[in-house]
mmCIF file of C-alpha atoms in Angstrom:
data_model
loop_
_atom_site.group_PDB
_atom_site.id
_atom_site.type_symbol
_atom_site.label_atom_id
_atom_site.label_comp_id
_atom_site.label_asym_id
_atom_site.label_seq_id
_atom_site.Cartn_x
_atom_site.Cartn_y
_atom_site.Cartn_z
ATOM 1 C CA MET A 248 119.888 92.424 138.219
ATOM 2 C CA PRO A 249 120.370 90.916 134.808
ATOM 3 C CA VAL A 250 118.380 92.179 132.094
ATOM 4 C CA GLU A 251 115.772 89.800 130.800
ATOM 5 C CA THR A 252 115.612 88.860 127.060
ATOM 6 C CA ALA A 253 112.055 88.574 125.685
ATOM 7 C CA ARG A 254 111.307 85.088 124.483
ATOM 8 C CA ALA A 255 108.500 83.780 122.236
ATOM 9 C CA GLU A 256 106.571 82.407 125.223
ATOM 10 C CA ASP A 257 106.441 85.929 126.806
ATOM 11 C CA LEU A 258 104.291 87.264 124.109
ATOM 12 C CA ASP A 259 100.618 87.389 124.295
ATOM 13 C CA GLU A 260 99.001 84.667 122.199
ATOM 14 C CA ARG A 261 96.808 87.159 120.324
ATOM 15 C CA LEU A 262 99.984 88.757 118.848
ATOM 16 C CA ARG A 263 101.560 85.512 117.745
ATOM 17 C CA SER A 264 98.292 84.128 116.169
ATOM 18 C CA GLY A 265 97.854 86.975 113.782
ATOM 19 C CA ARG A 266 94.215 86.776 113.822
ATOM 20 C CA CYS A 267 93.529 89.918 115.857
ATOM 21 C CA GLY A 268 93.435 93.250 114.115
ATOM 22 C CA ARG A 269 93.556 96.815 115.527
ATOM 23 C CA THR A 270 90.869 96.047 118.202
ATOM 24 C CA GLY A 271 92.904 93.054 119.432
ATOM 25 C CA TRP A 272 96.095 94.991 119.489
ATOM 26 C CA MET A 273 94.405 97.679 121.517
ATOM 27 C CA GLN A 274 93.112 95.142 123.926
ATOM 28 C CA VAL A 275 96.508 93.686 124.391
ATOM 29 C CA LEU A 276 97.778 97.205 125.004
ATOM 30 C CA ILE A 277 95.140 97.552 127.749
ATOM 31 C CA ASP A 278 95.662 94.079 129.311
ATOM 32 C CA HIS A 279 99.429 94.698 129.456
ATOM 33 C CA ASP A 280 99.351 98.097 131.049
ATOM 34 C CA THR A 281 102.147 98.090 133.658
ATOM 35 C CA PRO A 282 101.805 100.634 136.393
ATOM 36 C CA VAL A 283 104.895 99.793 138.345
ATOM 37 C CA GLY A 284 106.892 96.683 138.928
ATOM 38 C CA ARG A 285 105.282 93.724 136.980
ATOM 39 C CA CYS A 286 102.921 93.447 134.194
ATOM 40 C CA PRO A 287 99.520 92.237 135.431
ATOM 41 C CA SER A 288 98.894 89.891 132.547
ATOM 42 C CA CYS A 289 102.338 88.281 131.855
ATOM 43 C CA GLY A 290 104.268 89.106 135.036
ATOM 44 C CA TRP A 291 107.190 90.766 133.036
ATOM 45 C CA ALA A 292 109.386 92.609 135.468
ATOM 46 C CA THR A 293 109.800 96.175 134.414
ATOM 47 C CA THR A 294 113.040 98.301 134.705
ATOM 48 C CA SER A 295 113.792 101.849 134.507
ATOM 49 C CA GLU A 296 115.076 101.240 130.955
ATOM 50 C CA ARG A 297 112.239 99.135 129.735
ATOM 51 C CA ARG A 298 109.013 100.337 131.415
ATOM 52 C CA ASP A 299 106.678 98.075 129.468
ATOM 53 C CA CYS A 300 106.420 94.272 128.809
ATOM 54 C CA PRO A 301 107.375 92.917 125.242
ATOM 55 C CA SER A 302 103.638 92.321 124.435
ATOM 56 C CA ARG A 303 102.615 95.899 125.174
ATOM 57 C CA VAL A 304 105.545 97.402 123.164
ATOM 58 C CA ILE A 305 104.790 95.165 120.236
ATOM 59 C CA ALA A 306 101.038 95.946 120.222
ATOM 60 C CA LYS A 307 101.899 99.669 120.385
ATOM 61 C CA CYS A 308 104.378 99.255 117.450
ATOM 62 C CA LEU A 309 101.646 97.450 115.476
ATOM 63 C CA LEU A 310 99.029 100.061 116.206
ATOM 64 C CA GLU A 311 101.368 102.884 115.211
ATOM 65 C CA ARG A 312 102.869 101.048 112.218
ATOM 66 C CA ALA A 313 106.236 101.668 113.649
ATOM 67 C CA PRO A 314 109.273 99.314 113.477
ATOM 68 C CA LEU A 315 110.164 97.202 116.593
ATOM 69 C CA PRO A 316 112.900 98.444 118.845
ATOM 70 C CA ALA A 317 116.268 96.807 118.824
ATOM 71 C CA TRP A 318 115.630 94.719 122.092
ATOM 72 C CA LEU A 319 112.613 93.035 120.426
ATOM 73 C CA ALA A 320 113.891 92.683 116.858
ATOM 74 C CA HIS A 321 114.521 88.988 117.215
ATOM 75 C CA LEU A 322 110.842 88.361 117.593
ATOM 76 C CA ALA A 323 109.775 90.104 114.387
ATOM 77 C CA ASP A 324 109.397 86.754 112.514
ATOM 78 C CA LEU A 325 106.970 85.458 115.145
ATOM 79 C CA VAL A 326 104.459 88.353 115.013
ATOM 80 C CA PRO A 327 102.561 88.834 111.775
ATOM 81 C CA GLY A 328 102.666 92.508 110.717
ATOM 82 C CA ALA A 329 105.739 93.464 112.768
ATOM 83 C CA ARG A 330 108.581 95.105 110.898
ATOM 84 C CA LEU A 331 112.092 96.144 111.576
ATOM 85 C CA ARG A 332 113.894 99.380 110.985
ATOM 86 C CA SER A 333 115.791 99.175 107.799
ATOM 87 C CA GLY A 334 119.413 100.363 107.733
ATOM 88 C CA PRO A 335 120.950 102.635 105.179
ATOM 89 C CA GLU A 336 122.465 99.800 103.187
ATOM 90 C CA SER A 337 119.062 98.164 102.688
ATOM 91 C CA ARG A 338 117.438 101.556 101.623
ATOM 92 C CA ASP A 339 120.333 102.090 99.177
ATOM 93 C CA GLN A 340 119.590 98.557 97.635
ATOM 94 C CA GLN A 341 115.904 99.202 97.416
ATOM 95 C CA ARG A 342 116.487 102.367 95.690
ATOM 96 C CA ALA A 343 118.953 100.915 93.280
ATOM 97 C CA ALA A 344 116.366 98.201 92.293
ATOM 98 C CA LEU A 345 113.703 100.763 91.763
ATOM 99 C CA ASP A 346 116.066 102.945 89.769
ATOM 100 C CA ASP A 347 116.772 99.833 87.379
ATOM 101 C CA LEU A 348 113.170 99.268 86.658
ATOM 102 C CA PRO A 349 112.039 100.318 83.174
ATOM 103 C CA GLY A 350 109.763 103.359 82.905
ATOM 104 C CA LEU A 351 107.897 105.517 80.390
ATOM 105 C CA PHE A 352 110.611 108.121 80.382
ATOM 106 C CA ALA A 353 114.101 108.667 81.600
ATOM 107 C CA ALA A 354 114.190 109.615 85.195
ATOM 108 C CA PRO A 355 116.556 112.326 86.531
ATOM 109 C CA ALA A 356 119.468 111.111 88.361
ATOM 110 C CA ARG A 357 118.898 110.558 92.044
ATOM 111 C CA GLN A 358 120.582 112.928 94.413
ATOM 112 C CA PRO A 359 122.274 111.388 97.601
ATOM 113 C CA GLU A 360 120.373 111.803 100.804
ATOM 114 C CA ARG A 361 121.275 114.733 102.978
ATOM 115 C CA ARG A 362 122.416 113.751 106.455
ATOM 116 C CA ARG A 363 120.563 115.227 109.268
#
């Protein structure tokens, strides 16, 4: 069975409109609760790898202020408030830009991040 790719049409309209807040996201989370097999609201088929439909996963990420998973990253522009995980390159670029800003006093040199 081929793995489905989430499309914009698969998302709950409340997520795409951007007019719902935490209460609306919670309602999407409840409406798209998938016990087994298919989502009762959108009909998304669940698999062992992806247990929840895209609307439920995005609503959960918005409620937790977490970045979207990789399999939904292409939908981040369609959902207001959704964000992506930033890579180490973009973090380094952000830090370099912050370090170049003028300040009231000279800041100590930044130490490289320790790898975990």
